[in-house]
Amino acid sequence: MSHDHDDRPQLTAAQAEAALNPPPGRNGGDLVVETLQGLGATTVFGLPGQHALGMFDALRRSSLSYIGLRVENNAGFAADAYGRITGEVAPLLLSTGPGALTSLAALQEAAAASAPVLAISSQIPTAGLGGGRHGYLHELRDQKASFRDIVKSVHTVRTASQVPSAIAAAWESALTAPHGPVWVEIPQDVLLAETTLPVVSALDATPRELYPRPELTVAAAHLLSKAERPAIIAGGGVVRSDAAGKLRALAEKIDAPVVTTFGGKGAFPWEHPLSLRSWLEDRYTTDFLESADVLLVVGSGLGELSSNYHTFAPRGRVIQIEADAGKLESNHPALGIHSDAREALSDLLDTVEPREDGTAAERVRELLEKVHGRIAAQDLTLEQQVLASVREALPDTSPSFWDMTILAYWAWSAFDARHPNTMHSAQGAGGLGYGFPAAIGAAAADRTRPVLAVSGDGGAMYSIAELATARQYDLPVTWLIVDDGGYGILREYMTGAFGEATATELARPDFVALAESFGVPAVRTTPETLAADLGKALAASGPSVVVLPALLKMFEPTHL
C-alpha cells in the first residue's frame, strides 16, 4: 500500500535531530516504558525479578507511577481492579517462570471479569528459547503456552524493534470488547541490550467499536414492544460499557422489571420501582424470570451463578446482547446480538415503541416481599445486621472489593451498590485472596476516596503481605476481616453434603496485632459497633484494618 506524500509525518528539524540522536543509556526496557507512556499509561503494577531488571531499571527514567506488591498474584489482582475502576489498560510487569506463573490465578479472574490487564513478562535469554533444555534459571519449555488458554491474546518479542508494535497490539486487544487480560513476553537480553532506536512517540491503539447489526435491533425492538411481560437481566457488560443510564431509560420506556447479576451490581438503581435487585439465587426470582414472555439479557452469559446454578429454564423468547461472541446462546437459545452493551441499548432505545404495564411495579413489589419473607423465616438477623452496617459505613461513591467469603455471598444478592462500578468481587473465577490486593489497585487509581476490602480469615491469609504495600504507598484502603476460624463457606458445604467438615478449620494470627506490626492501625469490633468502627476507619487517611470475630451463616439455597 503506497502513501501520498502528504500522509507522511512532517518533522521539524529539532524532531528529526532527536529521532536520529536519541539520548544515550537507553535499553530494551526503556522501549517498554516509552511505549506504555505513548499509549497513555500512568500507573503500572508488578514485582521485579532477575530477568526483568531491564524493565524495572527503565521505570526510574519514566514518568510512570509504580505500585509494587509482594506476591505476583496479588499484583495481578491489583491491576485487575485498576482496569475495572478506570476502564483503562493496567500494565503488570512480571519476571520469568515462577514469577510469571504465580500470576495465573489473577489473570483467570481478569479474563472471567473482562478486566483489561496487560501482563508484560521477561523471558530467558533469546539463545535459550525454542524448547531446548539449556538449564537457564526460571526456564520453561514454552512459557506462553501456560497463558494461552487464559488470556485473550499472546504477543512474543524477539528483537528491540518488535517491542512497541507488540505492546501496542496487546493494548488494543485488551481494550477490544470484551475487555480482558493479554500477555507479552520479552527475553532478558532484549530488555538489557542498549538501543539506539528513536524514543517511542505517541501510539494509537484505539480498538474498533462493536456495534449491533441493524436487522437484529429491529427484531429485538419488535419483540420487546409487543411483549406482555418483558423482563431484563443486566450483567457486568452494562457496568463495563457505562450503560446504566441507557438501561434505566429502556426499562422505563417498556415498563420492564430488571434484575442485576452479581457482576452487574449497580447497573440499575436498587430502590427503583422496577428493580428486582440481585436475588438470583432465589427460586421466586427464577420463577419470575421464567414467566417473562420476552427476556432481554444484556452483558451476561447466564452462567452458573446468574442462572441459579443452571436451574433457570426460560419459557419465553430470549434476546441476548453480549460482546463476547463465544457466550452468545452458550446456555440458552436466543436472538443473539454481538455488540457492546452501550451501543446495543442505545439503538434499542431509539427503535423500541413505548409500552405501559400497570402491573409491573406491583409484581416487583410482590416478588421482593416473597424473597424477604423466605429470608426472614431462617433466623439470619446477625448476617443482615452486619451487611447493613457495612452499607451504613461505606460512602456511596466508594468502591468495595469482596473476597470469596460468606459475607460476600450475602452481598452479591443483598447489598445495595448505589453507583455503577463500585462493587466488585472475585465471582468470575472464584479464587481466594482477591479482596485486599484488588482494593489496593483501586486506591492507586483514585486516592481521593476510601476503598473497602472484605475478606474472611482464610482469604485474608492469602494477602497479609500486602499490608506492607498499603503502608508503603499510604493508600486509603480499609480491610474488614470477618474471622470465623476457618473456611466458613466450605465448612457449610461439607457439613451439608457429608454431615461434618474436613480440612476447613484454621489456626490464625491475632489480626489486630499483625496489622499493627506493619504500622497499620487496627481495631477488633463487634456486630453492634461495626458501623461506627468501620466508618471511623474509612474516614481516616491511609490504610486500616477492622477485625470482626463472627460466625455467619448462608441463607438456604433454592436450587437443590
CSV table of N, CA, C and O in Angstrom, one decimal, residues 130-212:
chain,number,residue,atom,x,y,z
A,130,GLY,N,12.9,-21.8,22.4
A,130,GLY,CA,12.7,-22.8,21.4
A,130,GLY,C,12.5,-24.2,21.9
A,130,GLY,O,12.3,-25.2,21.2
A,131,GLY,N,12.4,-24.3,23.3
A,131,GLY,CA,12.1,-25.6,23.9
A,131,GLY,C,13.3,-26.5,24.2
A,131,GLY,O,13.1,-27.6,24.7
A,132,GLY,N,14.5,-26.1,23.9
A,132,GLY,CA,15.6,-26.8,24.3
A,132,GLY,C,15.8,-26.8,25.8
A,132,GLY,O,15.3,-25.9,26.5
A,133,ARG,N,16.5,-27.8,26.4
A,133,ARG,CA,16.6,-27.9,27.8
A,133,ARG,C,18.0,-27.4,28.2
A,133,ARG,O,19.0,-28.2,28.4
A,134,HIS,N,18.2,-26.0,28.2
A,134,HIS,CA,19.5,-25.4,28.5
A,134,HIS,C,19.8,-25.2,29.9
A,134,HIS,O,21.0,-25.0,30.3
A,135,GLY,N,18.8,-25.3,30.8
A,135,GLY,CA,19.1,-25.1,32.2
A,135,GLY,C,19.2,-23.7,32.7
A,135,GLY,O,19.8,-23.4,33.7
A,136,TYR,N,18.6,-22.8,31.9
A,136,TYR,CA,18.6,-21.4,32.4
A,136,TYR,C,17.7,-21.3,33.7
A,136,TYR,O,16.7,-22.0,33.8
A,137,LEU,N,18.1,-20.4,34.5
A,137,LEU,CA,17.2,-20.1,35.7
A,137,LEU,C,15.8,-19.7,35.2
A,137,LEU,O,15.7,-19.0,34.2
A,138,HIS,N,14.8,-20.2,35.8
A,138,HIS,CA,13.4,-20.0,35.5
A,138,HIS,C,12.9,-20.6,34.2
A,138,HIS,O,11.8,-20.3,33.7
A,139,GLU,N,13.7,-21.4,33.6
A,139,GLU,CA,13.4,-21.9,32.2
A,139,GLU,C,12.1,-22.7,32.2
A,139,GLU,O,11.9,-23.6,33.0
A,140,LEU,N,11.2,-22.4,31.2
A,140,LEU,CA,10.1,-23.3,30.9
A,140,LEU,C,10.2,-23.7,29.4
A,140,LEU,O,10.8,-23.0,28.6
A,141,ARG,N,9.7,-24.9,29.1
A,141,ARG,CA,9.8,-25.3,27.7
A,141,ARG,C,9.1,-24.3,26.7
A,141,ARG,O,9.5,-24.0,25.6
A,142,ASP,N,7.9,-23.9,27.2
A,142,ASP,CA,7.1,-22.9,26.4
A,142,ASP,C,6.3,-22.1,27.4
A,142,ASP,O,5.2,-22.4,27.6
A,143,GLN,N,6.9,-21.0,27.8
A,143,GLN,CA,6.2,-20.2,28.9
A,143,GLN,C,4.9,-19.7,28.4
A,143,GLN,O,3.9,-19.8,29.2
A,144,LYS,N,4.8,-19.2,27.2
A,144,LYS,CA,3.5,-18.6,26.8
A,144,LYS,C,2.4,-19.6,26.7
A,144,LYS,O,1.2,-19.3,26.7
A,145,ALA,N,2.7,-20.9,26.5
A,145,ALA,CA,1.7,-21.9,26.4
A,145,ALA,C,0.9,-22.0,27.7
A,145,ALA,O,-0.3,-22.4,27.7
A,146,SER,N,1.5,-21.6,28.9
A,146,SER,CA,0.8,-21.7,30.1
A,146,SER,C,-0.2,-20.6,30.2
A,146,SER,O,-1.1,-20.7,31.1
A,147,PHE,N,-0.1,-19.6,29.4
A,147,PHE,CA,-1.0,-18.4,29.5
A,147,PHE,C,-2.1,-18.4,28.3
A,147,PHE,O,-3.1,-17.8,28.4
A,148,ARG,N,-1.8,-19.2,27.3
A,148,ARG,CA,-2.6,-19.0,26.0
A,148,ARG,C,-4.1,-19.4,26.3
A,148,ARG,O,-4.9,-18.8,25.7
A,149,ASP,N,-4.3,-20.3,27.2
A,149,ASP,CA,-5.7,-20.7,27.4
A,149,ASP,C,-6.5,-19.7,28.3
A,149,ASP,O,-7.7,-19.8,28.5
A,150,ILE,N,-5.7,-18.8,28.9
A,150,ILE,CA,-6.3,-17.9,29.9
A,150,ILE,C,-6.5,-16.5,29.4
A,150,ILE,O,-7.6,-15.9,29.5
A,151,VAL,N,-5.5,-16.0,28.7
A,151,VAL,CA,-5.6,-14.6,28.2
A,151,VAL,C,-6.2,-14.5,26.9
A,151,VAL,O,-6.4,-15.5,26.2
A,152,LYS,N,-6.6,-13.2,26.5
A,152,LYS,CA,-7.2,-13.0,25.2
A,152,LYS,C,-6.2,-13.2,24.0
A,152,LYS,O,-6.6,-13.7,23.0
A,153,SER,N,-5.0,-12.8,24.2
A,153,SER,CA,-4.0,-12.9,23.1
A,153,SER,C,-2.6,-12.9,23.7
A,153,SER,O,-2.3,-12.4,24.8
A,154,VAL,N,-1.7,-13.5,23.0
A,154,VAL,CA,-0.3,-13.7,23.4
A,154,VAL,C,0.6,-13.0,22.3
A,154,VAL,O,0.4,-13.2,21.1
A,155,HIS,N,1.6,-12.3,22.8
A,155,HIS,CA,2.4,-11.5,21.9
A,155,HIS,C,3.9,-11.7,22.3
A,155,HIS,O,4.3,-11.5,23.4
A,156,THR,N,4.7,-12.2,21.3
A,156,THR,CA,6.1,-12.6,21.6
A,156,THR,C,7.0,-11.6,20.9
A,156,THR,O,6.8,-11.3,19.8
A,157,VAL,N,8.0,-11.2,21.7
A,157,VAL,CA,9.0,-10.2,21.2
A,157,VAL,C,10.4,-11.0,21.1
A,157,VAL,O,10.7,-11.7,22.0
A,158,ARG,N,11.1,-10.7,20.0
A,158,ARG,CA,12.4,-11.4,19.9
A,158,ARG,C,13.5,-10.3,19.6
A,158,ARG,O,14.7,-10.6,19.7
A,159,THR,N,13.1,-9.1,19.2
A,159,THR,CA,14.1,-8.1,18.9
A,159,THR,C,13.6,-6.7,19.4
A,159,THR,O,12.4,-6.6,19.6
A,160,ALA,N,14.5,-5.8,19.6
A,160,ALA,CA,14.1,-4.5,20.2
A,160,ALA,C,13.0,-3.8,19.3
A,160,ALA,O,12.1,-3.2,19.8
A,161,SER,N,13.2,-3.9,18.0
A,161,SER,CA,12.3,-3.2,17.1
A,161,SER,C,10.8,-3.7,17.2
A,161,SER,O,9.9,-3.0,16.9
A,162,GLN,N,10.7,-4.9,17.7
A,162,GLN,CA,9.3,-5.5,17.8
A,162,GLN,C,8.6,-5.0,19.1
A,162,GLN,O,7.4,-5.2,19.2
A,163,VAL,N,9.3,-4.4,20.1
A,163,VAL,CA,8.7,-4.1,21.4
A,163,VAL,C,7.5,-3.2,21.2
A,163,VAL,O,6.4,-3.5,21.7
A,164,PRO,N,7.6,-2.0,20.6
A,164,PRO,CA,6.5,-1.1,20.6
A,164,PRO,C,5.3,-1.7,19.9
A,164,PRO,O,4.1,-1.5,20.3
A,165,SER,N,5.5,-2.4,18.7
A,165,SER,CA,4.3,-2.9,18.0
A,165,SER,C,3.6,-4.0,18.8
A,165,SER,O,2.4,-4.1,18.8
A,166,ALA,N,4.4,-4.9,19.4
A,166,ALA,CA,3.8,-6.0,20.2
A,166,ALA,C,3.0,-5.4,21.4
A,166,ALA,O,1.9,-5.9,21.6
A,167,ILE,N,3.5,-4.4,22.1
A,167,ILE,CA,2.8,-3.9,23.2
A,167,ILE,C,1.6,-3.1,22.7
A,167,ILE,O,0.5,-3.2,23.4
A,168,ALA,N,1.7,-2.4,21.6
A,168,ALA,CA,0.5,-1.7,21.1
A,168,ALA,C,-0.6,-2.7,20.7
A,168,ALA,O,-1.8,-2.4,20.9
A,169,ALA,N,-0.2,-3.8,20.0
A,169,ALA,CA,-1.2,-4.8,19.6
A,169,ALA,C,-1.9,-5.4,20.8
A,169,ALA,O,-3.1,-5.6,20.8
A,170,ALA,N,-1.1,-5.7,21.9
A,170,ALA,CA,-1.6,-6.2,23.1
A,170,ALA,C,-2.6,-5.3,23.7
A,170,ALA,O,-3.7,-5.6,24.2
A,171,TRP,N,-2.2,-4.0,23.8
A,171,TRP,CA,-3.1,-2.9,24.4
A,171,TRP,C,-4.4,-2.9,23.6
A,171,TRP,O,-5.5,-2.8,24.3
A,172,GLU,N,-4.4,-2.9,22.3
A,172,GLU,CA,-5.6,-2.8,21.6
A,172,GLU,C,-6.5,-4.1,21.8
A,172,GLU,O,-7.7,-4.0,22.0
A,173,SER,N,-5.8,-5.2,21.9
A,173,SER,CA,-6.6,-6.5,22.2
A,173,SER,C,-7.2,-6.4,23.6
A,173,SER,O,-8.4,-6.8,23.8
A,174,ALA,N,-6.5,-5.9,24.6
A,174,ALA,CA,-7.1,-5.8,26.0
A,174,ALA,C,-8.3,-4.9,26.0
A,174,ALA,O,-9.2,-5.1,26.8
A,175,LEU,N,-8.3,-3.8,25.2
A,175,LEU,CA,-9.4,-2.9,25.2
A,175,LEU,C,-10.5,-3.2,24.2
A,175,LEU,O,-11.5,-2.5,24.2
A,176,THR,N,-10.3,-4.2,23.3
A,176,THR,CA,-11.4,-4.6,22.4
A,176,THR,C,-12.5,-5.3,23.2
A,176,THR,O,-12.2,-6.2,23.9
A,177,ALA,N,-13.7,-4.9,23.0
A,177,ALA,CA,-14.8,-5.6,23.7
A,177,ALA,C,-15.0,-7.0,23.3
A,177,ALA,O,-14.9,-7.3,22.1
A,178,PRO,N,-15.1,-7.9,24.3
A,178,PRO,CA,-15.0,-7.7,25.7
A,178,PRO,C,-13.5,-7.5,26.1
A,178,PRO,O,-12.6,-8.1,25.6
A,179,HIS,N,-13.4,-6.6,27.1
A,179,HIS,CA,-12.0,-6.3,27.7
A,179,HIS,C,-11.5,-7.7,28.2
A,179,HIS,O,-12.2,-8.6,28.5
A,180,GLY,N,-10.2,-7.7,28.4
A,180,GLY,CA,-9.6,-8.9,29.0
A,180,GLY,C,-8.1,-8.8,29.2
A,180,GLY,O,-7.5,-7.8,28.7
A,181,PRO,N,-7.5,-9.8,29.8
A,181,PRO,CA,-6.0,-9.8,30.0
A,181,PRO,C,-5.3,-10.2,28.8
A,181,PRO,O,-5.8,-11.0,28.0
A,182,VAL,N,-4.1,-9.7,28.6
A,182,VAL,CA,-3.3,-10.1,27.4
A,182,VAL,C,-1.9,-10.3,27.9
A,182,VAL,O,-1.5,-9.9,29.0
A,183,TRP,N,-1.1,-11.0,27.1
A,183,TRP,CA,0.3,-11.4,27.6
A,183,TRP,C,1.3,-11.0,26.5
A,183,TRP,O,1.2,-11.3,25.3
A,184,VAL,N,2.4,-10.4,27.0
A,184,VAL,CA,3.6,-10.1,26.2
A,184,VAL,C,4.8,-10.6,26.9
A,184,VAL,O,4.9,-10.5,28.1
A,185,GLU,N,5.7,-11.3,26.2
A,185,GLU,CA,6.9,-11.7,26.8
A,185,GLU,C,8.1,-11.3,26.0
A,185,GLU,O,8.1,-11.3,24.8
A,186,ILE,N,9.2,-10.8,26.7
A,186,ILE,CA,10.4,-10.2,26.1
A,186,ILE,C,11.6,-10.9,26.8
A,186,ILE,O,11.8,-10.8,28.0
A,187,PRO,N,12.5,-11.4,26.0
A,187,PRO,CA,13.7,-12.1,26.5
A,187,PRO,C,14.6,-11.1,27.3
A,187,PRO,O,14.7,-9.9,27.0
A,188,GLN,N,15.3,-11.6,28.3
A,188,GLN,CA,16.2,-10.8,29.2
A,188,GLN,C,17.2,-10.0,28.4
A,188,GLN,O,17.4,-8.8,28.7
A,189,ASP,N,17.8,-10.6,27.4
A,189,ASP,CA,18.9,-9.9,26.7
A,189,ASP,C,18.3,-8.8,25.8
A,189,ASP,O,19.0,-7.7,25.7
A,190,VAL,N,17.1,-8.9,25.4
A,190,VAL,CA,16.5,-7.8,24.6
A,190,VAL,C,16.2,-6.6,25.6
A,190,VAL,O,16.4,-5.5,25.2
A,191,LEU,N,15.7,-6.9,26.8
A,191,LEU,CA,15.5,-5.9,27.7
A,191,LEU,C,16.7,-5.2,28.2
A,191,LEU,O,16.7,-4.0,28.5
A,192,LEU,N,17.8,-5.9,28.3
A,192,LEU,CA,19.1,-5.3,28.8
A,192,LEU,C,19.9,-4.6,27.7
A,192,LEU,O,20.7,-3.7,28.0
A,193,ALA,N,19.8,-5.0,26.5
A,193,ALA,CA,20.6,-4.5,25.4
A,193,ALA,C,20.4,-3.0,25.2
A,193,ALA,O,19.3,-2.6,25.1
A,194,GLU,N,21.5,-2.3,25.0
A,194,GLU,CA,21.4,-0.9,24.7
A,194,GLU,C,20.8,-0.7,23.4
A,194,GLU,O,20.9,-1.5,22.5
A,195,THR,N,19.9,0.3,23.2
A,195,THR,CA,19.2,0.6,22.0
A,195,THR,C,19.5,2.0,21.5
A,195,THR,O,19.7,2.9,22.2
A,196,THR,N,19.6,2.1,20.2
A,196,THR,CA,19.8,3.4,19.5
A,196,THR,C,18.5,3.8,18.7
A,196,THR,O,18.5,4.7,18.0
A,197,LEU,N,17.5,3.0,18.9
A,197,LEU,CA,16.2,3.3,18.3
A,197,LEU,C,15.7,4.6,18.8
A,197,LEU,O,15.9,5.0,20.0
A,198,PRO,N,15.0,5.4,18.0
A,198,PRO,CA,14.4,6.7,18.5
A,198,PRO,C,13.5,6.5,19.7
A,198,PRO,O,12.8,5.4,19.8
A,199,VAL,N,13.3,7.5,20.5
A,199,VAL,CA,12.4,7.4,21.6
A,199,VAL,C,11.0,7.2,21.0
A,199,VAL,O,10.6,7.9,20.1
A,200,VAL,N,10.2,6.3,21.7
A,200,VAL,CA,8.9,6.0,21.2
A,200,VAL,C,8.0,7.2,21.4
A,200,VAL,O,7.9,7.7,22.5
A,201,SER,N,7.3,7.6,20.4
A,201,SER,CA,6.3,8.7,20.5
A,201,SER,C,4.9,8.2,20.8
A,201,SER,O,4.7,7.0,21.0
A,202,ALA,N,3.9,9.0,20.7
A,202,ALA,CA,2.6,8.6,21.0
A,202,ALA,C,2.1,7.6,20.0
A,202,ALA,O,2.4,7.7,18.8
A,203,LEU,N,1.4,6.5,20.4
A,203,LEU,CA,0.9,5.5,19.6
A,203,LEU,C,-0.6,5.5,19.7
A,203,LEU,O,-1.2,5.8,20.7
A,204,ASP,N,-1.3,5.1,18.6
A,204,ASP,CA,-2.7,4.9,18.6
A,204,ASP,C,-3.1,3.4,18.6
A,204,ASP,O,-2.7,2.7,17.6
A,205,ALA,N,-3.7,3.0,19.6
A,205,ALA,CA,-4.1,1.6,19.7
A,205,ALA,C,-5.6,1.5,20.1
A,205,ALA,O,-6.0,0.7,20.9
A,206,THR,N,-6.3,2.4,19.5
A,206,THR,CA,-7.8,2.5,19.8
A,206,THR,C,-8.5,1.3,19.1
A,206,THR,O,-8.4,1.1,17.9
A,207,PRO,N,-9.2,0.5,19.9
A,207,PRO,CA,-10.0,-0.6,19.3
A,207,PRO,C,-11.2,-0.1,18.6
A,207,PRO,O,-11.7,1.0,18.9
A,208,ARG,N,-11.6,-0.9,17.6
A,208,ARG,CA,-12.8,-0.5,16.9
A,208,ARG,C,-14.1,-0.8,17.8
A,208,ARG,O,-14.1,-1.7,18.6
A,209,GLU,N,-15.1,0.0,17.6
A,209,GLU,CA,-16.3,-0.1,18.4
A,209,GLU,C,-17.1,-1.4,17.9
A,209,GLU,O,-16.9,-1.8,16.7
A,210,LEU,N,-17.8,-2.0,18.8
A,210,LEU,CA,-18.6,-3.2,18.4
A,210,LEU,C,-20.1,-2.8,18.4
A,210,LEU,O,-20.7,-2.7,19.4
A,211,TYR,N,-20.6,-2.6,17.2
A,211,TYR,CA,-22.0,-2.2,17.0
A,211,TYR,C,-22.9,-3.3,16.7
A,211,TYR,O,-22.5,-4.3,16.0
A,212,PRO,N,-24.2,-3.2,17.1
A,212,PRO,CA,-25.1,-4.3,16.7
A,212,PRO,C,-25.5,-4.2,15.2
A,212,PRO,O,-25.5,-3.1,14.7
